[in-house]
Tab-separated table of C-alpha atoms and ligand atoms in Angstrom:
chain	number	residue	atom	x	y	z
A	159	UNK	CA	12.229	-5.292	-0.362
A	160	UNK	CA	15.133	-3.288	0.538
A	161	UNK	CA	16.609	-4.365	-3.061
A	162	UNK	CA	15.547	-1.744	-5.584
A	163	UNK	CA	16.864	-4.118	-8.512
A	164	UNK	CA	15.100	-6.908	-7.732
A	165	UNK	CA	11.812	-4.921	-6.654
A	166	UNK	CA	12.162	-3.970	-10.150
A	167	UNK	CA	12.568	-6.671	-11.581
A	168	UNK	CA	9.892	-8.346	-9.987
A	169	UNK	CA	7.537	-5.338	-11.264
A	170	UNK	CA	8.817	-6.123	-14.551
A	171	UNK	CA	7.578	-9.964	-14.174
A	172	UNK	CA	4.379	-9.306	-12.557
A	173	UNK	CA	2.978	-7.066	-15.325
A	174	UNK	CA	3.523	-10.033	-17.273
A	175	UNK	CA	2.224	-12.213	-14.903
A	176	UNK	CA	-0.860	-9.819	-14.767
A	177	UNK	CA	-1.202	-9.260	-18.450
A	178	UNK	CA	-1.388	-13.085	-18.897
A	179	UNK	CA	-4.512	-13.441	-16.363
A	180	UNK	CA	-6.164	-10.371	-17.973
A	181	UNK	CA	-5.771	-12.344	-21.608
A	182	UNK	CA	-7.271	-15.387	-20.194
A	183	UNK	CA	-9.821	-14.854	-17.598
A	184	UNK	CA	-11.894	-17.910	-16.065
A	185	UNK	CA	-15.265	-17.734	-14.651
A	186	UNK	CA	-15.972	-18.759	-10.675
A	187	UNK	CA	-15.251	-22.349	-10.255
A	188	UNK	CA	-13.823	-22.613	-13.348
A	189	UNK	CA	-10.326	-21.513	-12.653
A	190	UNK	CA	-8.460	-24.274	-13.452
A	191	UNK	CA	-5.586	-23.042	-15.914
A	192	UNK	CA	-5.579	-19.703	-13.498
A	193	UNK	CA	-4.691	-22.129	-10.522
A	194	UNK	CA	-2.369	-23.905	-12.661
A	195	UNK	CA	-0.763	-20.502	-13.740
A	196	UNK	CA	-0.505	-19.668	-9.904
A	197	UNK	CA	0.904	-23.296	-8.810
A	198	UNK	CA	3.445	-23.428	-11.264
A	199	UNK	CA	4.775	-19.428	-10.318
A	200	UNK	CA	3.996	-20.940	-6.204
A	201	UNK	CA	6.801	-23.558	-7.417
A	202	UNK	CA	9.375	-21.652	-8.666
A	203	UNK	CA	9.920	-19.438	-5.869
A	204	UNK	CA	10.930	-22.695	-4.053
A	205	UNK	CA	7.436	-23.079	-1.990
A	206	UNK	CA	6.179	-26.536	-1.945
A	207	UNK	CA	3.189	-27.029	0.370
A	208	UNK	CA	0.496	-26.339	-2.102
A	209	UNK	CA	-3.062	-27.826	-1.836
A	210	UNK	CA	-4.673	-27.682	-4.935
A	211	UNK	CA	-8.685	-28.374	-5.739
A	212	UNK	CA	-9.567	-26.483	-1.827
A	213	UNK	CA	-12.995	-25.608	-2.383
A	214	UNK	CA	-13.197	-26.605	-6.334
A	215	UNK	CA	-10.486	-24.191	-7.846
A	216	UNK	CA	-8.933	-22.974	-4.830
A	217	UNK	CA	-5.375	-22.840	-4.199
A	218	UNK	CA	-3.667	-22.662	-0.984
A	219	UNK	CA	0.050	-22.382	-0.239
A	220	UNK	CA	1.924	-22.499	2.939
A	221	UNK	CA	5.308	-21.039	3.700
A	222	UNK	CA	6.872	-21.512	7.532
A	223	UNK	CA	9.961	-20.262	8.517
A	224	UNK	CA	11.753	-20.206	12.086
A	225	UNK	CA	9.887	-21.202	14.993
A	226	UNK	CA	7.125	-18.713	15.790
A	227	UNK	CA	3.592	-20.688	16.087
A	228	UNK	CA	1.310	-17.883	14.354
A	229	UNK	CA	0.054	-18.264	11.217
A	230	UNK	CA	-1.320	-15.318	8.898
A	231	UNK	CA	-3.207	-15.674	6.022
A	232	UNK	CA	-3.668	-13.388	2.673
A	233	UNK	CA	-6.280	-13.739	0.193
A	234	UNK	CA	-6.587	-12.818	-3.378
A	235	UNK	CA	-9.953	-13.762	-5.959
A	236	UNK	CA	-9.119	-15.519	-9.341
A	237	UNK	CA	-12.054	-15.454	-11.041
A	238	UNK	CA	-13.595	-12.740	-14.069
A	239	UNK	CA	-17.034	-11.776	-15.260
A	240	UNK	CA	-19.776	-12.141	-17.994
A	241	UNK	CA	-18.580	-9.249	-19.748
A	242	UNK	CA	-16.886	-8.369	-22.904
A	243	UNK	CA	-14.290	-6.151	-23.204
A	244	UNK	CA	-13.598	-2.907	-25.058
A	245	UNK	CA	-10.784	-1.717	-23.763
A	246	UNK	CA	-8.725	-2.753	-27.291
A	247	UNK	CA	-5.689	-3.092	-24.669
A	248	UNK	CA	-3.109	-5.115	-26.167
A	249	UNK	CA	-3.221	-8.157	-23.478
A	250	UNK	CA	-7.453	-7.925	-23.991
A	251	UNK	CA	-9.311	-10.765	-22.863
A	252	UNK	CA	-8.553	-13.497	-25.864
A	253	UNK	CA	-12.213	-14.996	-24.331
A	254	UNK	CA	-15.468	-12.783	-25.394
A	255	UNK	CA	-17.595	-11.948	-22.867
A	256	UNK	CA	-15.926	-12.922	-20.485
A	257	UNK	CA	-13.054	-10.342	-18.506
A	258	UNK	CA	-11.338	-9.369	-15.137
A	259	UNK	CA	-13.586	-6.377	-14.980
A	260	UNK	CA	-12.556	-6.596	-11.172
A	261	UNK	CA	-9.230	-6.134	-10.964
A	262	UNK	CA	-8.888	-9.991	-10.076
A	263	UNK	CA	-5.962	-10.284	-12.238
A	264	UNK	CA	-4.035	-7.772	-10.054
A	265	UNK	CA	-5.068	-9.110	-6.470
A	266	UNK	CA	-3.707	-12.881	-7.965
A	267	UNK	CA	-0.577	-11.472	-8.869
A	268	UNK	CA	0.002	-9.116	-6.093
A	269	UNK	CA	-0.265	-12.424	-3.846
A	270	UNK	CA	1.831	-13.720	-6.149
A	271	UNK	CA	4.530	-11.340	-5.776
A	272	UNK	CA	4.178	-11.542	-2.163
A	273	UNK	CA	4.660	-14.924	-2.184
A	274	UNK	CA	8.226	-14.362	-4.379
A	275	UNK	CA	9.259	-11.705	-1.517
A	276	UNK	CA	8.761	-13.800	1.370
A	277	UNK	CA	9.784	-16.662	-0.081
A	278	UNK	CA	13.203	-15.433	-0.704
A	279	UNK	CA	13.810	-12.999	1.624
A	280	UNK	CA	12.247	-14.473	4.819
A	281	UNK	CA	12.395	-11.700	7.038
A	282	UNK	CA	9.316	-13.623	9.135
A	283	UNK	CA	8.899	-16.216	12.069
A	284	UNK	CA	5.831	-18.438	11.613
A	285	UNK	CA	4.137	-19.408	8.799
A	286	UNK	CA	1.938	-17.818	5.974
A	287	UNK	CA	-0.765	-19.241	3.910
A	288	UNK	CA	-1.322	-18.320	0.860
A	289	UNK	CA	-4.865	-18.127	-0.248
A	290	UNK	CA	-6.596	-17.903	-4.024
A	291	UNK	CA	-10.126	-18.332	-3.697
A	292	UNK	CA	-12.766	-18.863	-6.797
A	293	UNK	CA	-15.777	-17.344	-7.683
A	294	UNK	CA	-15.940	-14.118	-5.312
A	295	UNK	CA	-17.949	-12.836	-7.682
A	296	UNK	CA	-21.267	-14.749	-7.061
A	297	UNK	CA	-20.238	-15.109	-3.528
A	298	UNK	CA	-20.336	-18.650	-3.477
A	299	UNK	CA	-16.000	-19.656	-3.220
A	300	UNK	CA	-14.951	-18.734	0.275
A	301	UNK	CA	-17.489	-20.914	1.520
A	302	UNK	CA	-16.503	-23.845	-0.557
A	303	UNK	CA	-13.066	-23.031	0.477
A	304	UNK	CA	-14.412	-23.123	4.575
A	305	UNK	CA	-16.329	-26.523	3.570
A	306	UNK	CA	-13.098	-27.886	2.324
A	307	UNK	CA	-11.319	-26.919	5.186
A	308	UNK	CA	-9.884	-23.550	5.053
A	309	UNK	CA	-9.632	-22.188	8.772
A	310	UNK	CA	-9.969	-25.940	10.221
A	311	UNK	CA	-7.846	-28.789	8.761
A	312	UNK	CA	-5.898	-25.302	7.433
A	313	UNK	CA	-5.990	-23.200	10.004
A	314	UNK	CA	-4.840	-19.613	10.770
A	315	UNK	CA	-4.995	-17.064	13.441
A	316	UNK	CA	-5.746	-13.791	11.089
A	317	UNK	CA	-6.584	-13.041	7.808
A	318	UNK	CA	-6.613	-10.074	5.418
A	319	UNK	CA	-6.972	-9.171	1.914
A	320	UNK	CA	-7.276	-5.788	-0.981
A	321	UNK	CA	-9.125	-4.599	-3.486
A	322	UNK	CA	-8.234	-1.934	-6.098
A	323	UNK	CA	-10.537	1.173	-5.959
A	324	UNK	CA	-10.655	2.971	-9.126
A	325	UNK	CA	-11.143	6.698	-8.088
A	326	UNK	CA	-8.930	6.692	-5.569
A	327	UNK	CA	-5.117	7.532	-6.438
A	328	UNK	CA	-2.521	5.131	-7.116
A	329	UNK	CA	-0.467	4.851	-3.823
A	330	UNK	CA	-3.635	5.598	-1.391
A	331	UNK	CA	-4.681	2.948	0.899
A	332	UNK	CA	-8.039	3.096	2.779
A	333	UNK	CA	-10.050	0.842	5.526
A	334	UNK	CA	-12.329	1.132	8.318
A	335	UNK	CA	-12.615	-0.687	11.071
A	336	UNK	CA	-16.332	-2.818	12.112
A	337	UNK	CA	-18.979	-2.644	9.440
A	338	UNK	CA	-17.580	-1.670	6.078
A	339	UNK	CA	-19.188	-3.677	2.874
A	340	UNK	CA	-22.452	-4.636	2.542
A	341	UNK	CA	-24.637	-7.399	2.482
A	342	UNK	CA	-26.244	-8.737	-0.170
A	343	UNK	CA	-30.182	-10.946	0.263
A	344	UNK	CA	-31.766	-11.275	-2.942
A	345	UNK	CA	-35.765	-11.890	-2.538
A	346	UNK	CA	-38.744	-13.381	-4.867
A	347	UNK	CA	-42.428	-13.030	-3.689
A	348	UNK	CA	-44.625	-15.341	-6.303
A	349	UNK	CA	-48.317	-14.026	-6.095
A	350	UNK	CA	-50.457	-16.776	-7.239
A	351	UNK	CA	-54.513	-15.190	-7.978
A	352	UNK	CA	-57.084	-16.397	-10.636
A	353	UNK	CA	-56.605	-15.546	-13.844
A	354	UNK	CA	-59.534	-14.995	-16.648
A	355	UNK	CA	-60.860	-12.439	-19.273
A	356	UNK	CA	-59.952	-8.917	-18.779
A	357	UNK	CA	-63.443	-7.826	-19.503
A	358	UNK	CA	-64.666	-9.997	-16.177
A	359	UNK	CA	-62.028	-8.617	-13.285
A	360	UNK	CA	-65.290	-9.537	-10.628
A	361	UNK	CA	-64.474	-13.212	-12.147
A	362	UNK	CA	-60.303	-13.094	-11.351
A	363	UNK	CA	-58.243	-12.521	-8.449
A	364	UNK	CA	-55.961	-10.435	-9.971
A	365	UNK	CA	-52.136	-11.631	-8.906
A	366	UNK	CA	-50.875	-7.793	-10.804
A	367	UNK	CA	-52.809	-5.471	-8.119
A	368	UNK	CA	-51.767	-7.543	-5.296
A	369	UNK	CA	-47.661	-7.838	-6.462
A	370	UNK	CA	-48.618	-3.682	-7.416
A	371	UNK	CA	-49.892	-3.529	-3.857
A	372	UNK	CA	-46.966	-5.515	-2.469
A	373	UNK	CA	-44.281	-3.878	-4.543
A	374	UNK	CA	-45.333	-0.335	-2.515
A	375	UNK	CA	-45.605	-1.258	1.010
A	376	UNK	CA	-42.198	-3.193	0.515
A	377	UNK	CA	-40.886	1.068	0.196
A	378	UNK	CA	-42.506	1.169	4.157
A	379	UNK	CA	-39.930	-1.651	5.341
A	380	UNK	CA	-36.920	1.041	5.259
A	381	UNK	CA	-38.919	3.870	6.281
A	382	UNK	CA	-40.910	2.177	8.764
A	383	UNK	CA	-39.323	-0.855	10.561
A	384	UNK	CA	-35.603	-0.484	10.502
A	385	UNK	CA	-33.667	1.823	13.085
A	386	UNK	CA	-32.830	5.056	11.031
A	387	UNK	CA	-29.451	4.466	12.299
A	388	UNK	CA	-28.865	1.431	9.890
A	389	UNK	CA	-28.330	2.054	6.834
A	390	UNK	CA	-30.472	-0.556	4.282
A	391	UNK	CA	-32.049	-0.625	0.823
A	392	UNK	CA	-34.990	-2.505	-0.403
A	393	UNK	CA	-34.878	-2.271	-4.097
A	394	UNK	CA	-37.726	-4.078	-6.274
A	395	UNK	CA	-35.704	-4.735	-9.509
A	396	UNK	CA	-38.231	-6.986	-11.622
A	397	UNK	CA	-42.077	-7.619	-12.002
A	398	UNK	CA	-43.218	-9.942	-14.066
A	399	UNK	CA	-46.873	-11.452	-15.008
A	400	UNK	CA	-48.136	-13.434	-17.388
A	401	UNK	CA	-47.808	-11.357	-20.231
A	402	UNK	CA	-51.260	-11.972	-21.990
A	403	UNK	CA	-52.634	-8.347	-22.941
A	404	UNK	CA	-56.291	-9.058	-23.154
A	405	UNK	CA	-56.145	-11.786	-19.851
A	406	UNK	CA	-56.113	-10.678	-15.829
A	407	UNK	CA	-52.788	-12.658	-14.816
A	408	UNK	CA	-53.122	-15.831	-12.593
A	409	UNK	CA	-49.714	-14.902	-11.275
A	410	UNK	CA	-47.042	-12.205	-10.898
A	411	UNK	CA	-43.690	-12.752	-9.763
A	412	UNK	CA	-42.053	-9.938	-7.767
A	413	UNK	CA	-38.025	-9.576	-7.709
A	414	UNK	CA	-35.284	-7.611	-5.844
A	415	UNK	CA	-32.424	-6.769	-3.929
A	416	UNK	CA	-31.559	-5.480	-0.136
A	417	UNK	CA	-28.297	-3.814	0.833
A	418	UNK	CA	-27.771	-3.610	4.755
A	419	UNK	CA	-24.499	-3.931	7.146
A	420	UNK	CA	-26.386	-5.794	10.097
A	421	UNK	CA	-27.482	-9.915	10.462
A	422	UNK	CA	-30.032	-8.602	12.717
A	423	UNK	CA	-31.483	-5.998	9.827
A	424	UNK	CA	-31.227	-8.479	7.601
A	425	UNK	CA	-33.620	-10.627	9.569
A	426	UNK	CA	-36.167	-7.552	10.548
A	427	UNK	CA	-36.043	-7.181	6.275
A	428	UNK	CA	-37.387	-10.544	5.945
A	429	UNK	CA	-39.625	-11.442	8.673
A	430	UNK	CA	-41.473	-7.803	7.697
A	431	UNK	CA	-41.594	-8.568	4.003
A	432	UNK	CA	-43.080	-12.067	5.120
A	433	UNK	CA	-45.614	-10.125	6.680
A	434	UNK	CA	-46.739	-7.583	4.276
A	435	UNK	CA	-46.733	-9.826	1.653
A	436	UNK	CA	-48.932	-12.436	3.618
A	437	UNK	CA	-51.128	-9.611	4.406
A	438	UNK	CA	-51.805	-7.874	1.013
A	439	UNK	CA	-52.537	-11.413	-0.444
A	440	UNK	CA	-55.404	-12.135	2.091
A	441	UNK	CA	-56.706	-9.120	1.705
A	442	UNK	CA	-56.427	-9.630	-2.689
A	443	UNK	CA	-57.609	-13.254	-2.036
A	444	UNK	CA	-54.191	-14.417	-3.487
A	445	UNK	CA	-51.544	-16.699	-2.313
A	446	UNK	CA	-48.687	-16.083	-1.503
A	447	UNK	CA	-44.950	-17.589	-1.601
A	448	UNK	CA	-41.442	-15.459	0.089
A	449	UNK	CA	-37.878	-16.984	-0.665
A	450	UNK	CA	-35.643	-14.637	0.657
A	451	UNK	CA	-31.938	-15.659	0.295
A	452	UNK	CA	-28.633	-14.205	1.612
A	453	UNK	CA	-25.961	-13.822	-1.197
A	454	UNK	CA	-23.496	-12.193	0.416
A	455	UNK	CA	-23.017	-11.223	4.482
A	456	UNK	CA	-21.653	-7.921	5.241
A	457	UNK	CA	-17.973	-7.094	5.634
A	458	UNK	CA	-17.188	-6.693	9.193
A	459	UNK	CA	-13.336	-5.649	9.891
A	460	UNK	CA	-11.514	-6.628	13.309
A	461	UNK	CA	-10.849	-3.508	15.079
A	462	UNK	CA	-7.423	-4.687	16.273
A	463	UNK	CA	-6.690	-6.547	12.474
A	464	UNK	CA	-7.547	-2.797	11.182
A	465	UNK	CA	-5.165	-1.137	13.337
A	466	UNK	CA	-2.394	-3.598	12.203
A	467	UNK	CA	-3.479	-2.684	8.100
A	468	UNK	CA	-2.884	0.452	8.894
A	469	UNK	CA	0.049	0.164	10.582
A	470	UNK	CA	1.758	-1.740	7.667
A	471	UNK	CA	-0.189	1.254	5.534
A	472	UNK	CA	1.336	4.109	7.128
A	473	UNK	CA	4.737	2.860	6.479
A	474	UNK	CA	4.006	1.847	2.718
A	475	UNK	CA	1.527	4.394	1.972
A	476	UNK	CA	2.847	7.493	4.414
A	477	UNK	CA	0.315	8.789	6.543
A	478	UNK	CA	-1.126	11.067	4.661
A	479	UNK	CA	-2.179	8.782	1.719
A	480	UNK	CA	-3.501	6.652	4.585
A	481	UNK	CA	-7.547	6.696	5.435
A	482	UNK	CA	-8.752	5.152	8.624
A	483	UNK	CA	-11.894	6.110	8.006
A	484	UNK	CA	-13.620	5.282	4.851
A	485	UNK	CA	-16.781	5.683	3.831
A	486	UNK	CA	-18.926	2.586	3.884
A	487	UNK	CA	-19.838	0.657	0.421
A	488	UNK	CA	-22.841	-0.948	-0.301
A	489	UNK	CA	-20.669	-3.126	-3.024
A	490	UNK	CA	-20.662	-6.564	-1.707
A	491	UNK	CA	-17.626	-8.860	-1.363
A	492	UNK	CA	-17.018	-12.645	-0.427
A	493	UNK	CA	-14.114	-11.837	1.794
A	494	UNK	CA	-16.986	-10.876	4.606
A	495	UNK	CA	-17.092	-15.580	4.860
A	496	UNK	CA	-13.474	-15.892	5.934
A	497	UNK	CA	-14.041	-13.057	8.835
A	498	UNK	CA	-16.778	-15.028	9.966
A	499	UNK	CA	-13.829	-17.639	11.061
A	500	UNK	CA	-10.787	-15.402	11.741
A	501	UNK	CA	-10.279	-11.916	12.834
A	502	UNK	CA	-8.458	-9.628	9.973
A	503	UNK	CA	-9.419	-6.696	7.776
A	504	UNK	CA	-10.189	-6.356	3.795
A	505	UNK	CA	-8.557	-2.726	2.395
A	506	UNK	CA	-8.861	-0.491	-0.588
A	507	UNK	CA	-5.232	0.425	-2.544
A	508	UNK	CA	-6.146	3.246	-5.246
A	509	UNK	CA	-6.297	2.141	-9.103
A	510	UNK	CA	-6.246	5.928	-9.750
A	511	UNK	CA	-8.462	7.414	-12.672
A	512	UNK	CA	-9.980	4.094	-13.771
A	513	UNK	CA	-13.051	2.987	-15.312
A	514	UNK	CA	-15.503	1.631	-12.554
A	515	UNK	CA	-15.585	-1.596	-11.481
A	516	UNK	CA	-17.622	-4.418	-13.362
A	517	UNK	CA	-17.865	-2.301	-16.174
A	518	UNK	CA	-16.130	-3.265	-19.852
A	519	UNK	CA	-13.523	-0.684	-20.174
A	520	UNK	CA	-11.893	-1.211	-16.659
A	521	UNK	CA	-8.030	-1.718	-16.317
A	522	UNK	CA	-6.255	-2.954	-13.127
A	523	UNK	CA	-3.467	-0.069	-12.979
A	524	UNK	CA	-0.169	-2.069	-13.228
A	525	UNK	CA	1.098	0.816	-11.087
A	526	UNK	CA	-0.639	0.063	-7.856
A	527	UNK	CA	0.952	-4.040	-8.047
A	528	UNK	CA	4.300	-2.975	-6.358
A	529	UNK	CA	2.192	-1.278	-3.872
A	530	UNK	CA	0.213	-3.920	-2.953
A	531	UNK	CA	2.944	-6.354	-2.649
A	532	UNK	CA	4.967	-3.986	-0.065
A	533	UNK	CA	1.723	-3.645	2.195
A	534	UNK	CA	1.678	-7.394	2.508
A	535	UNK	CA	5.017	-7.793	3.212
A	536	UNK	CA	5.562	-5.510	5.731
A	537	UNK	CA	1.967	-6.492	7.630
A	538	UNK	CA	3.371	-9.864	7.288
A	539	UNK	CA	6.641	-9.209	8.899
A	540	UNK	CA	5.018	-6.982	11.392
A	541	UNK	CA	2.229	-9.741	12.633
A	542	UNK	CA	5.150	-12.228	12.599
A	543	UNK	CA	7.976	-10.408	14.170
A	544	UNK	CA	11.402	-12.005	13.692
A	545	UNK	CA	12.352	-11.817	17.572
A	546	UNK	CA	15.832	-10.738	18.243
A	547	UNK	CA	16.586	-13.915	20.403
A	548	UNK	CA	16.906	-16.011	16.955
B	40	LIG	ZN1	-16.431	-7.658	-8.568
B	41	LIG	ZN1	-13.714	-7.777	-6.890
């Protein structure tokens, strides 16, 4: 990296590698010409090892050098979302309604541009894997990627990985150590009464007033049974019944999301919904049926994995542009699976004045690539010294 010319040229090639993604994005698990694109780029900078297919669409790449028995791994998501564009850039997703509205395109080729750095310039003892994982989006790809093998049959001893952060300026970095994304459980309470004439409510067992009923004790679960220390949200998103106007419904369906940062609040969540559901149907004379399912775990950074990102941070970033402390986000992210296995830490890099995440006019900022690619080279070469003895 010490080569301006050749950090510049690689800029050059991955804004083109970028603006290629960005033109053809591929929903999760269906990232096959992405993990083409990336295998055939993997190839030319001379790296071979290259599983293909880990985990569907995954890709993962290994590079060893000297003698060092440590191995690292770096992440980046491939996959887009159910969105159409409007940006009118001129590399515009050639696919409608579908777009990196994530910034995927960027985190794939900032890996990839890592992987051109170390590949040719070394400057590491051990080995690195490479790792592009599907479908982050709907939480479902680092999981297939564990099933397939990722941490066992291709194991590693830490892992980290970015994401841009629109709002926060290009060349600022930001982390925090323990808790720092949140979970994600997604719940569905089916009320099941008696329907009949809306003239003859005596007649019914009305499944709307007990999901009504149910929908405002669920505010108490917050408020009343987790630790005001935690931070969680119970958020009833949908009600639905069964849409007759002149009939009492036979049954209601009640939808929604929880936020949280803890497996044990997660649990208290569900076991109290269980309860007050169970309880407002006996008293309505309805039954009652809770699937409660957990989407995405929260984000839990390594302490010591955190100290090393912002190690590599300070020298990239400068201390100043450098946050140890960031605030917490309730945004979800798939990344929280492969700490489960491994010790390591997930960071922000700033995409500057950007349009917010997920939404149709959001750009990746070409700017913040370079940046990105520097922070993983130098945590690489940092976690994988190059020991003077050699
Ligand atoms: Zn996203
Ligand atoms: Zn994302």
């Amino acid at each position: 990296m010490e080569n301006h010319l050749v950090l510049y040229e690689l800029d050059k090639m991955m804004r083109q590698w970028r603006h290629h993604l960005h033109r053809n994005p591929e929903f999760g698990f269906e990232e096959e010409a992405t993990a083409r694109f990336v295998t055939q780029r993997l190839r030319e900078f001379g790296i071979e090892d290259i599983e293909t297919a880990v985990g569907n669409t995954g890709v993962v790449a290994t590079l060893r050098l000297g003698n060092g028995d440590r191995t690292i791994a770096l992440r980046a998501d491939m996959d887009c979302l159910k969105i159409h564009e409007t940006t009118n850039l001129p590399y515009s997703s050639e696919k409608p309604g579908f777009m990196h509205a994530c910034g995927h395109d960027g985190h794939t080729t900032i890996l990839l541009g890592t992987a051109a750095v170390l590949a040719s310039e070394g400057g590491f003892d051990g080995t690195i894997k490479f790792v592009f994982q599907p479908a982050e989006e709907w939480g479902q790809g680092m999981k297939a990627m564990i099933r397939d093998g990722l941490g066992s049959r291709l194991p590693f001893d830490e892992i980290y990985g970015l994401h841009n952060k629109p709002g926060l300026p290009v060349g600022s970095f930001e982390v925090r150590p323990g808790p720092f994304m949140g979970a994600e459980d997604g719940f569905r309470i089916v009320v099941s009464g008696q329907g009949g004439h809306a003239s003859r409510p005596h007649d019914c067992r009305d499944a709307i007033l007990c999901a009504c009923s149910i929908v405002s004790e669920l505010q108490t679960i917050v408020a009343r049974a987790i630790d005001p220390s935690e931070l969680a949200v119970v958020s009833v998103t949908s009600i639905k019944g069964d849409n007759i106007k002149n009939a009492i419904a036979s049954e209601a369906i009640v939808e929604g999301d929880c936020r949280h940062f803890d497996d044990s609040v997660s649990l208290r969540i569900e076991e109290t919904m269980n309860r007050i559901a169970e309880g407002i149907a006996n008293a309505h004379g309805c039954s009652i049926e809770v699937k409660y399912d957990r989407v995405f775990i929260p984000l839990v950074n390594d302490v010591h994995a955190t100290e090393h990102a912002l190690k590599a941070a300070e020298v990239v970033f400068g201390p100043e542009k450098t946050n140890p402390d960031a605030p917490r986000m309730g945004a979800s992210e798939d990344f929280a699976q492969a700490l489960r296995i491994a010790p390591g830490a997930f960071v922000n890099i700033g995409n500057g004045d950007s349009a917010p995440l997920h939404s149709p006019g959001y750009d990746f900022n070409d700017d913040a690539l370079a940046q990105g690619v520097k922070w993983f080279v130098e945590l690489v070469r940092n976690r994988l010294p190059v020991t003077s003895s050699q």
